[in-house]
Coordinates of N, CA, C and O in Angstrom, one line a residue:
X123 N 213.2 94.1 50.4 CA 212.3 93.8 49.2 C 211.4 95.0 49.1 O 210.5 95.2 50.0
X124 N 211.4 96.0 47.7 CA 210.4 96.6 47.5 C 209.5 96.4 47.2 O 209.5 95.3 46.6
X125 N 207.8 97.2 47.5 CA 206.6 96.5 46.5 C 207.0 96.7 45.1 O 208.0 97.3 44.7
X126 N 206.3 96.2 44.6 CA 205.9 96.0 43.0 C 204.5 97.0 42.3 O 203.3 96.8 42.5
X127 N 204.9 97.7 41.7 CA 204.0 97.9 40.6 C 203.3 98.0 39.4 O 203.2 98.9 38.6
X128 N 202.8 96.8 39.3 CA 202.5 96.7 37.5 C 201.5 97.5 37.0 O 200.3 97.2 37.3
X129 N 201.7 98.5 36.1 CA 201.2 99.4 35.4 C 201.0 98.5 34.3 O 202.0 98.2 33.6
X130 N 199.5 97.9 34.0 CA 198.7 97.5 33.2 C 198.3 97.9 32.5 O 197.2 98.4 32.6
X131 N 198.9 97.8 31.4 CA 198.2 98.3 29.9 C 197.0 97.6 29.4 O 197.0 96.4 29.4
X132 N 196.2 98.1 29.1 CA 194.8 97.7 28.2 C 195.8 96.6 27.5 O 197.0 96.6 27.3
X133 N 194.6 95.6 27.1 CA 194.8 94.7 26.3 C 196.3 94.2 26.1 O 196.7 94.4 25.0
X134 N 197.1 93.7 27.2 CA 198.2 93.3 27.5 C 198.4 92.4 28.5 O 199.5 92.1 28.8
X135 N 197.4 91.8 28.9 CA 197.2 90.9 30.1 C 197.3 90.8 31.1 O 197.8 90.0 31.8
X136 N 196.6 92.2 31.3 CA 196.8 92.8 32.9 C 195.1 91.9 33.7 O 195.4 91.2 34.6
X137 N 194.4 92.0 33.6 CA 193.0 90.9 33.9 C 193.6 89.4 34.6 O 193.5 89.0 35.7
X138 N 194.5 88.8 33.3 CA 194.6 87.9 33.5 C 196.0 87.7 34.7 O 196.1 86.7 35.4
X139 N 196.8 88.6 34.9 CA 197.5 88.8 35.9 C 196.9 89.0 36.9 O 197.4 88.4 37.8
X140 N 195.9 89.6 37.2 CA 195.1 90.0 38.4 C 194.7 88.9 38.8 O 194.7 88.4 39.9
X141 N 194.2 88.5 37.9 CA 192.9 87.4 38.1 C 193.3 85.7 38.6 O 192.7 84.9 39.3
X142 N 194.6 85.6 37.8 CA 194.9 84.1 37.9 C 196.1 84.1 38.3 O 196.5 83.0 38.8
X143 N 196.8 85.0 38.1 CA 198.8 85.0 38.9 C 198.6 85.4 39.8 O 198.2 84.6 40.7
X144 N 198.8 86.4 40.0 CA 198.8 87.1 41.6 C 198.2 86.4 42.3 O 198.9 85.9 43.1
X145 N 197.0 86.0 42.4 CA 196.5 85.5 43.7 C 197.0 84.1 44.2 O 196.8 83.8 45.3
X146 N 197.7 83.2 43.1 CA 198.3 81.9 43.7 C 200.1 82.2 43.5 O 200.8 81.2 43.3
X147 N 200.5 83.2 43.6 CA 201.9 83.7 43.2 C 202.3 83.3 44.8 O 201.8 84.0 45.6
X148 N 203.2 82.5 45.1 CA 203.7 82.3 46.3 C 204.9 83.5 46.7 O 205.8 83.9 45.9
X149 N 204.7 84.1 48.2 CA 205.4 85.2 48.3 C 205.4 86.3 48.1 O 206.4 87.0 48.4
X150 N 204.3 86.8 47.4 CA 203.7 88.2 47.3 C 202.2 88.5 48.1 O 201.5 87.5 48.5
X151 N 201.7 89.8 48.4 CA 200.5 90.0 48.5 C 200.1 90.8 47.4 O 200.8 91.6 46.9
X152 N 198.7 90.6 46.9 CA 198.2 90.9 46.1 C 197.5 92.2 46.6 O 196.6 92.0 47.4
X153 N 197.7 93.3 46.3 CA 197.0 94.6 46.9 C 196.0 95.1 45.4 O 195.3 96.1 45.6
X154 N 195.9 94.5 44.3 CA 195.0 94.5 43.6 C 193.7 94.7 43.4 O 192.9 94.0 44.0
X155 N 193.3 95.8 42.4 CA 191.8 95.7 43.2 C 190.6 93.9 43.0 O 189.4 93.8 43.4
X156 N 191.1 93.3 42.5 CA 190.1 92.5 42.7 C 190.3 91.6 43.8 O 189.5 90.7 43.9
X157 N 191.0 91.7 44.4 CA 191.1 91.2 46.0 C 191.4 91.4 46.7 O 192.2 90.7 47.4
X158 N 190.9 92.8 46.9 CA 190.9 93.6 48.4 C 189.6 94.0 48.7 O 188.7 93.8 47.9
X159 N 189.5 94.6 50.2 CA 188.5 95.4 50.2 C 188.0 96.6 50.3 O 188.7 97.5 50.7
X160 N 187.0 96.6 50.1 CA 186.8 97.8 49.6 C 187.2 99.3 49.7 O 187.3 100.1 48.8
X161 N 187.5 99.6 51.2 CA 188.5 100.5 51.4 C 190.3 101.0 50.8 O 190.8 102.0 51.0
X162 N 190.8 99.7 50.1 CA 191.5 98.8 49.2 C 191.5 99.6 48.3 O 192.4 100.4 48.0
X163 N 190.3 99.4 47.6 CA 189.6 99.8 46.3 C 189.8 101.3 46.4 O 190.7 101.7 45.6
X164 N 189.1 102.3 47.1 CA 188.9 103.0 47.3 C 190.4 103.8 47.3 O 190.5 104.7 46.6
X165 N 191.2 103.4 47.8 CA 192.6 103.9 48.1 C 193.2 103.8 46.8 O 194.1 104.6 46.5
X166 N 192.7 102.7 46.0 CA 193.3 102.5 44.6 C 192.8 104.0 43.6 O 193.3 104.9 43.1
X167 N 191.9 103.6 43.6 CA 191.0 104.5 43.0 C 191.3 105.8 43.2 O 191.1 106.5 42.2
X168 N 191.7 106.6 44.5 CA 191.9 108.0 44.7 C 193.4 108.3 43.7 O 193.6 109.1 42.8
X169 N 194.4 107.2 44.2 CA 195.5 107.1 43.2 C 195.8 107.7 42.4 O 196.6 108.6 42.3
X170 N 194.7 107.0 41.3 CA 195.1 107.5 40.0 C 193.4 108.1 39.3 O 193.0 107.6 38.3
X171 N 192.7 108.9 39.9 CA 191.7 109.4 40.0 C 191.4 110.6 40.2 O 190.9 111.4 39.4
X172 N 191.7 110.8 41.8 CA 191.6 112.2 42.1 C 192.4 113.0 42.1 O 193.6 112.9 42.2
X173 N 191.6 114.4 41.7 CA 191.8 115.6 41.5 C 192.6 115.8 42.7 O 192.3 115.4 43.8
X174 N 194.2 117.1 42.3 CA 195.1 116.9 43.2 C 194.6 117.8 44.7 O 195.1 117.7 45.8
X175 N 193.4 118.7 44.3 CA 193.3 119.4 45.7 C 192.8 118.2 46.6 O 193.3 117.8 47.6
X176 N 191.6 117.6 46.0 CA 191.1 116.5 46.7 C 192.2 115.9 47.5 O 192.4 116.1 48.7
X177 N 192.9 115.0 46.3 CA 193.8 114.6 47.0 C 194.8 114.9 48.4 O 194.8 114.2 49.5
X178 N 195.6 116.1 48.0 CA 195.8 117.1 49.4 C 195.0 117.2 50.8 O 195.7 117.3 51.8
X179 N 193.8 117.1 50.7 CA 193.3 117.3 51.7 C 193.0 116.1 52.8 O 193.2 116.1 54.0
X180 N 192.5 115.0 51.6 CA 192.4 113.4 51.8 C 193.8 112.5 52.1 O 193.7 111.4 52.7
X181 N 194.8 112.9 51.9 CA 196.2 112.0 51.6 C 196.6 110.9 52.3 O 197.2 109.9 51.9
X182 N 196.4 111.2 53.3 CA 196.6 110.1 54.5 C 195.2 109.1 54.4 O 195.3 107.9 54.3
X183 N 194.1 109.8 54.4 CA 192.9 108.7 54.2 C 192.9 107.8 53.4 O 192.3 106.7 53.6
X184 N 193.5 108.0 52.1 CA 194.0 107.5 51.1 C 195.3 106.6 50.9 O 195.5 105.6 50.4
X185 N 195.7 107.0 51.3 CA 197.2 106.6 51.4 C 197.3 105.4 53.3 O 198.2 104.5 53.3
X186 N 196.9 105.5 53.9 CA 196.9 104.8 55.0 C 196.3 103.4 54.8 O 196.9 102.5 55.4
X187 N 195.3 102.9 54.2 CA 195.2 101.0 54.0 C 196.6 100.7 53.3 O 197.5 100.0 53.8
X188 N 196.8 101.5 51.8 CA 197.4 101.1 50.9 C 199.3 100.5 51.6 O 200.1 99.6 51.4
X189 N 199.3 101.8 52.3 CA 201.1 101.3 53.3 C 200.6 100.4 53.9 O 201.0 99.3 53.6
X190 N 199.4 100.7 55.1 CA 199.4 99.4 56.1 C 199.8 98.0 55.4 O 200.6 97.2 55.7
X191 N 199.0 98.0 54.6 CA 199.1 96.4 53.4 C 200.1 96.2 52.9 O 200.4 95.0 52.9
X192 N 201.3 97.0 52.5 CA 202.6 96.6 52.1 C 203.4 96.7 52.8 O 204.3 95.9 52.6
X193 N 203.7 97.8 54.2 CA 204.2 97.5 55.0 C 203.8 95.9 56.1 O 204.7 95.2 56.6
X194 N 202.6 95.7 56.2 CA 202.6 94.1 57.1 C 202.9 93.4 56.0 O 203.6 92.5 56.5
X195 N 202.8 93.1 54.7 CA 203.2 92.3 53.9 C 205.3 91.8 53.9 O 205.9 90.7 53.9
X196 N 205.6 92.9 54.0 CA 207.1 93.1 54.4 C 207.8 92.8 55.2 O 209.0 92.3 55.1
X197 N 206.9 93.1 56.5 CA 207.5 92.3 57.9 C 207.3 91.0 57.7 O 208.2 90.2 58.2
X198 N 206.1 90.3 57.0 CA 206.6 88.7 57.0 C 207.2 88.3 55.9 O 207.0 87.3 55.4
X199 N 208.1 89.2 55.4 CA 209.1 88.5 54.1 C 208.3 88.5 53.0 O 209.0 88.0 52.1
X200 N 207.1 88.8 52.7 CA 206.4 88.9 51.5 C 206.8 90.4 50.6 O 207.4 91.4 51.0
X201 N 206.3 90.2 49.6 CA 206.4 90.9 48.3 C 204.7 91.8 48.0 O 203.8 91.3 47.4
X202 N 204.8 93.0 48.5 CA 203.2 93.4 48.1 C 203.4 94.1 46.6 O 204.3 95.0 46.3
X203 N 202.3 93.6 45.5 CA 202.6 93.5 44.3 C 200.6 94.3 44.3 O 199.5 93.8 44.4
X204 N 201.0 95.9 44.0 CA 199.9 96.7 43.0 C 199.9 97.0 41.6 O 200.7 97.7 40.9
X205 N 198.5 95.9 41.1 CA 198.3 96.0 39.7 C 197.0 96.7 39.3 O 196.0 96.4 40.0
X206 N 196.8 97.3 38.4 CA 195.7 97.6 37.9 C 196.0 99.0 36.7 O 196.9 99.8 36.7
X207 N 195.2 98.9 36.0 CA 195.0 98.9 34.9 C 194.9 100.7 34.7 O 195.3 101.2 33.6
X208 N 194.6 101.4 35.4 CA 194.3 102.8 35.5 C 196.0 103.7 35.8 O 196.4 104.9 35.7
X209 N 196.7 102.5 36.2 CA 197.8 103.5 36.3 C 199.1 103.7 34.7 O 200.3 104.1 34.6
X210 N 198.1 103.0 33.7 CA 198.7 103.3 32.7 C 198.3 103.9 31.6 O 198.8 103.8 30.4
X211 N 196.8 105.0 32.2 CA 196.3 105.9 31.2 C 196.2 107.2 32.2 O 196.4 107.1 33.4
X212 N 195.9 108.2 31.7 CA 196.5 109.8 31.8 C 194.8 110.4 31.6 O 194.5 111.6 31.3
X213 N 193.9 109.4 31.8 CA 192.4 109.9 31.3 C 191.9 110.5 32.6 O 190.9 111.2 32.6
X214 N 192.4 110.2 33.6 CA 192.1 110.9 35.0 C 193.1 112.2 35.6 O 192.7 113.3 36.0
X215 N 194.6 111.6 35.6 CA 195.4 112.2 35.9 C 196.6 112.3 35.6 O 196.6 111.2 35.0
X216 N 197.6 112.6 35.5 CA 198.9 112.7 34.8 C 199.7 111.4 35.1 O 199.5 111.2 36.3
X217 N 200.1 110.9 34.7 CA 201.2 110.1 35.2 C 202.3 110.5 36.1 O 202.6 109.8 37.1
X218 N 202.9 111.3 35.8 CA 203.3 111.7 37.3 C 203.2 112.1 37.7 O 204.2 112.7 38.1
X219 N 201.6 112.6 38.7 CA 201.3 112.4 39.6 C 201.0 111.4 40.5 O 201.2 111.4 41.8
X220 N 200.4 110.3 39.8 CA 200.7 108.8 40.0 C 201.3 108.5 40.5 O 201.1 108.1 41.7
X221 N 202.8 108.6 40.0 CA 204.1 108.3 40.7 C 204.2 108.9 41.9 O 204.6 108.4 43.0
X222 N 203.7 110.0 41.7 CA 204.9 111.2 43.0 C 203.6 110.2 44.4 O 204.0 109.9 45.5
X223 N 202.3 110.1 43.9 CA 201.6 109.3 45.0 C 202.3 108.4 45.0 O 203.1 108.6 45.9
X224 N 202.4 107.4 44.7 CA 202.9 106.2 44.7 C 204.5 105.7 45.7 O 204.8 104.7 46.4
X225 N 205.4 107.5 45.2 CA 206.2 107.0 46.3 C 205.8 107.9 47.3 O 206.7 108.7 47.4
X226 N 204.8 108.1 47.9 CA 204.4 109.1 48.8 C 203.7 107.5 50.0 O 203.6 107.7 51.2
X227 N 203.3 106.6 49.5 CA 203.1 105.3 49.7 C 203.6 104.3 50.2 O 203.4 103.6 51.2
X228 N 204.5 104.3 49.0 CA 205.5 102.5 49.4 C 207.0 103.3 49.4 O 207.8 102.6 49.9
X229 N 207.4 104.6 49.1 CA 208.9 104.9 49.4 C 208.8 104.7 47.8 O 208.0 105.0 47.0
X230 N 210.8 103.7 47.8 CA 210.9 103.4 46.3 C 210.2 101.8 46.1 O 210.2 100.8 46.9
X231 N 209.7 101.7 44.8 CA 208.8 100.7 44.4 C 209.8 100.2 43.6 O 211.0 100.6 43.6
X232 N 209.2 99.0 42.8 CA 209.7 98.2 41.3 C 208.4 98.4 40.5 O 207.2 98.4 40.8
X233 N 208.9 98.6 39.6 CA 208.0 98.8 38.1 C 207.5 97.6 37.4 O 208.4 96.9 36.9
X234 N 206.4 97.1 37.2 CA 206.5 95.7 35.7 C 205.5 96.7 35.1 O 204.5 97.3 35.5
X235 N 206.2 96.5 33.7 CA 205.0 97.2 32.6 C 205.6 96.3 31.3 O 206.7 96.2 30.7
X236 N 204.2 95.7 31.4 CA 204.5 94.7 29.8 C 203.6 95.5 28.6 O 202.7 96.3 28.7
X237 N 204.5 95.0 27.4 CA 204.5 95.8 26.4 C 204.5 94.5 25.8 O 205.3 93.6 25.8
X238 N 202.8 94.7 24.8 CA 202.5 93.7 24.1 C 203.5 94.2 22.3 O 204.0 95.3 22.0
X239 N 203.6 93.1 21.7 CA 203.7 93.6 20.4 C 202.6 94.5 19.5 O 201.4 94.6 19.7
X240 N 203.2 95.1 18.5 CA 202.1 96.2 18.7 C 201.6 95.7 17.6 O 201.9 96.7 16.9
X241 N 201.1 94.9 16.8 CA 200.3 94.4 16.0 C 199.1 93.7 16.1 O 198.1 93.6 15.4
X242 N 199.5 93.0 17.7 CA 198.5 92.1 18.3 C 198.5 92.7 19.3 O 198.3 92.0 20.3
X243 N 198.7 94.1 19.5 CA 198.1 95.0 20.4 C 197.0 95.9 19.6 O 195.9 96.2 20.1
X244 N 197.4 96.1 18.5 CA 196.4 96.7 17.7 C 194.8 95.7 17.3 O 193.6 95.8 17.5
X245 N 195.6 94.7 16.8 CA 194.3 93.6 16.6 C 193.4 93.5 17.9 O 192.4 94.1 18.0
X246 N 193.8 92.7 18.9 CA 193.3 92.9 20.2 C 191.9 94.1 20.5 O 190.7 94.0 20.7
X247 N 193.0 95.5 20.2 CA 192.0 96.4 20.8 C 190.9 96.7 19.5 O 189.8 97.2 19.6
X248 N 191.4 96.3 18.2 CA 189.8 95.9 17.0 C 189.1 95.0 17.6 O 188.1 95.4 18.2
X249 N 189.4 93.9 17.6 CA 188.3 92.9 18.4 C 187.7 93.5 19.6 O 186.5 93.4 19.2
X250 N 187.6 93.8 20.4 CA 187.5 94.4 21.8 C 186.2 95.8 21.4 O 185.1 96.0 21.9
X251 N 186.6 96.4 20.5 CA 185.5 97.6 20.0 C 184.9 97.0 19.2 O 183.7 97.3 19.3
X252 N 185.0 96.1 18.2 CA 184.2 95.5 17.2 C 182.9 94.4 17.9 O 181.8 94.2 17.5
X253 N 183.8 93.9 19.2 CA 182.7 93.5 20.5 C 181.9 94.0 20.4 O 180.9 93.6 19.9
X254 N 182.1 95.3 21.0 CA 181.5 96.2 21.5 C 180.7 97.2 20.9 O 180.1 98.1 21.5
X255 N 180.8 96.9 19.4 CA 179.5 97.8 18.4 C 180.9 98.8 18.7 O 181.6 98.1 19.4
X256 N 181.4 99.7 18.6 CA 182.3 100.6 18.6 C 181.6 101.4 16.9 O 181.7 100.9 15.8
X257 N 181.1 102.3 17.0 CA 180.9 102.6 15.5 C 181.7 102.9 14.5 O 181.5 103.0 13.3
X258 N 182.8 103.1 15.1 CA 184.1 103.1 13.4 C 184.6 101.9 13.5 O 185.0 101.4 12.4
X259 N 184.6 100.9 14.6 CA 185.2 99.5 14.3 C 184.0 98.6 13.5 O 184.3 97.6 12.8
X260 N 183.0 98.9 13.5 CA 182.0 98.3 12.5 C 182.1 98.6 11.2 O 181.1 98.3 10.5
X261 N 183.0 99.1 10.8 CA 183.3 99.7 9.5 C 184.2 99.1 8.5 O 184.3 99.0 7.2
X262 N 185.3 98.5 10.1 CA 186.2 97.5 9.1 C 187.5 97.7 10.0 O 187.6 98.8 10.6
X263 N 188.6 96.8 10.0 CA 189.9 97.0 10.3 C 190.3 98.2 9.8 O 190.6 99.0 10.6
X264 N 190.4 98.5 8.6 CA 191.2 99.6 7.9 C 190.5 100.8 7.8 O 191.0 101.7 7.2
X265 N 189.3 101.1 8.3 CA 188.4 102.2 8.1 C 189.0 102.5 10.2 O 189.5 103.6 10.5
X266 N 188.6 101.5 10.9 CA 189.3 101.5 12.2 C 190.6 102.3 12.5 O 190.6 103.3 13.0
X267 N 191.7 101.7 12.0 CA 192.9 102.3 12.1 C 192.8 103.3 11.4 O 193.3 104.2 12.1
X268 N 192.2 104.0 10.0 CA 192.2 105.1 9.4 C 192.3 106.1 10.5 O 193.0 107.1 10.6
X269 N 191.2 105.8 11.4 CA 190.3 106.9 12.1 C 191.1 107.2 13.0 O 191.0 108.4 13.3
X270 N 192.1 106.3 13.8 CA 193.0 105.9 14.8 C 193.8 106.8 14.3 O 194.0 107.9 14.9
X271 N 194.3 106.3 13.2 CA 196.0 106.8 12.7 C 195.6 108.5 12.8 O 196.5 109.2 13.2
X272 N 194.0 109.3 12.2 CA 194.2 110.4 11.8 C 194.2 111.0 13.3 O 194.9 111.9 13.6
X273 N 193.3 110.3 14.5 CA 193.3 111.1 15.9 C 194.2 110.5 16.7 O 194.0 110.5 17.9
X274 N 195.3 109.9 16.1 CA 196.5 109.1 17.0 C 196.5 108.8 18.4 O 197.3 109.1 19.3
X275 N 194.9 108.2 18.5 CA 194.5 107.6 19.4 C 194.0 105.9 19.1 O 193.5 105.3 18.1
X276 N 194.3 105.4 20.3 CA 193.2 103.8 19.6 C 192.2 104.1 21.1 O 192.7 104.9 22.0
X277 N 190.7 103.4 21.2 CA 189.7 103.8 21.8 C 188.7 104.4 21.5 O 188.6 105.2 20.5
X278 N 187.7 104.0 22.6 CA 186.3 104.7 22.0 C 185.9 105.8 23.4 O 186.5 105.9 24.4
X279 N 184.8 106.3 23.0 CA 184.6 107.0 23.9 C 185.6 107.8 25.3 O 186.4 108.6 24.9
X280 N 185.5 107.6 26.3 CA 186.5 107.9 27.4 C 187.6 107.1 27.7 O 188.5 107.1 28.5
X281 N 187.1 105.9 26.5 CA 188.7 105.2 27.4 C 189.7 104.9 25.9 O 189.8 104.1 25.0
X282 N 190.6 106.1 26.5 CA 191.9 106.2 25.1 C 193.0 105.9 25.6 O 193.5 106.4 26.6
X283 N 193.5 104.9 24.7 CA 194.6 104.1 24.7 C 195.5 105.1 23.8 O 195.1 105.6 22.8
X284 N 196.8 105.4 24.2 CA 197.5 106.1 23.2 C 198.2 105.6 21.9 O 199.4 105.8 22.3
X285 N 198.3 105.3 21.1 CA 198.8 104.2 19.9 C 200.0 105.1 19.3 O 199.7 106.1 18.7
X286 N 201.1 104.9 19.4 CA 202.1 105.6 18.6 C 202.3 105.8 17.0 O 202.0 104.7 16.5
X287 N 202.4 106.3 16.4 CA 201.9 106.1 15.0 C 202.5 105.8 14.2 O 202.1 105.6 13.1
X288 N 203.9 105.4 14.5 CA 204.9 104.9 13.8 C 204.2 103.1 13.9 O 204.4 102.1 13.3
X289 N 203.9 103.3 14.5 CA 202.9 101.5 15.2 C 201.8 101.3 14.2 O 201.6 100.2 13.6
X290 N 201.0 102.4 14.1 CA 200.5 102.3 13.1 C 200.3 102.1 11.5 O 199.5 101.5 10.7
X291 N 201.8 103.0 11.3 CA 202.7 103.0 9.9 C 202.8 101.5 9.6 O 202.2 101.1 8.6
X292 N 203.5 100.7 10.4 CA 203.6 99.6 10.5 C 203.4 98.4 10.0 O 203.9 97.5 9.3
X293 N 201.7 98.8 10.8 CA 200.6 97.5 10.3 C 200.1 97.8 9.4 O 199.6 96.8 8.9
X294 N 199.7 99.3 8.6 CA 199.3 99.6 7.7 C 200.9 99.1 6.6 O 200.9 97.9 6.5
X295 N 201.5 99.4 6.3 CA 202.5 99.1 5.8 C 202.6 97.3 5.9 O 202.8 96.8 4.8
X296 N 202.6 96.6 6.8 CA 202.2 95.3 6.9 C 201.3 94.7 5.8 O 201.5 93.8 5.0
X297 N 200.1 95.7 6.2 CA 198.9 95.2 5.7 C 199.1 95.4 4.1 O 198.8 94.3 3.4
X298 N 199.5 96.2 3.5 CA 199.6 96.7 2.1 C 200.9 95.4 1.9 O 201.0 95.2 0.7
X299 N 201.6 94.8 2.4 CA 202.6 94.3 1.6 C 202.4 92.2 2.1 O 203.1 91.3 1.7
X300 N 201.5 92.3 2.9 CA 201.4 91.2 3.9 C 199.6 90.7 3.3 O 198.8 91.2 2.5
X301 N 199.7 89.4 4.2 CA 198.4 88.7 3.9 C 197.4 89.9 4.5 O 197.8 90.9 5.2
X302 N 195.6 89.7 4.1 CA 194.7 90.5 3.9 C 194.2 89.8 5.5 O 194.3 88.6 5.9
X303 N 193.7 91.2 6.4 CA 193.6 91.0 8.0 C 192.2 90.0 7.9 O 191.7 89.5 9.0

């Protein structure tokens, strides 16, 4: 049995996987950061964070909880399952470099990457900035995606979600021919 990797997309229900599956999921361990500790964290965090010299230098410091935990997970027939949310944006470090750590770690892994619909992936991440005072989402749904669609980004500040634009096309195209958001 390999570990598991769920690469958590923003606003796709990666929280509530963390939060409420994993930890009562019979036959997995949860190596997630919200229930581990902090050295845990830390290992998580270099992952998909640090810079590759760092990295290099650190690799084993970093990389040594994260095996121990999936390899003892293994010997008793369990499933060690890493989720979080950082390993499905590129705002720290490439994605594959990710990877190339990742099997530098567990060997070969399994992948889970859920892929919300992208309409109520879009709405989602309006609500979420419109929370949040976001200053173009205070503007309006359609002034929102305007701004989106021209920097073919969704997000504010440092944390950018990539939005494909044909996804965009979409719901604007929706919106013009469909009920008013």
């Amino acid at each position: 049995m390999r570990p598991l990797v769920h690469i958590g997309m923003a606003k796709a229900a990666s929280t509530f996987i963390q939060l409420e599956v994993l930890p009562d999921l019979p036959g997995v361990v949860n190596l997630g950061k919200h229930h581990v500790p902090d050295n845990m964290k830390r290992a998580i965090m270099a992952v998909t964070r640090r810079i590759s010299i760092s990295w290099r230098d650190q690799a084993e410091t970093f990389a040594t909880p994260l095996r121990e935990a999936a390899s003892g997970a293994m010997q008793q027939g369990l499933r060690p399952v890493l989720s979080d949310e950082d390993l499905s944006v590129s705002k720290f470090i490439d994605p594959e470099t990710m990877a190339r750590r990742l099997h530098s770690i567990f060997g070969d892994y399994d992948v889970l990457f859920i892929v919300r619909e992208p309409f109520s992936w879009l709405t989602s991440h309006y609500l979420f900035r419109l929370q949040h005072q976001n200053p173009v989402a205070v503007l309006g749904f359609e002034e929102w995606l305007d701004y989106h669609f021209q920097s073919q980004r969704i997000g504010c500040n440092r944390t950018l979600v990539w939005a494909d634009r044909r996804n965009i096309r979409r719901v604007l195209r929706w919106k013009s021919n469909g009920p008013a958001l």
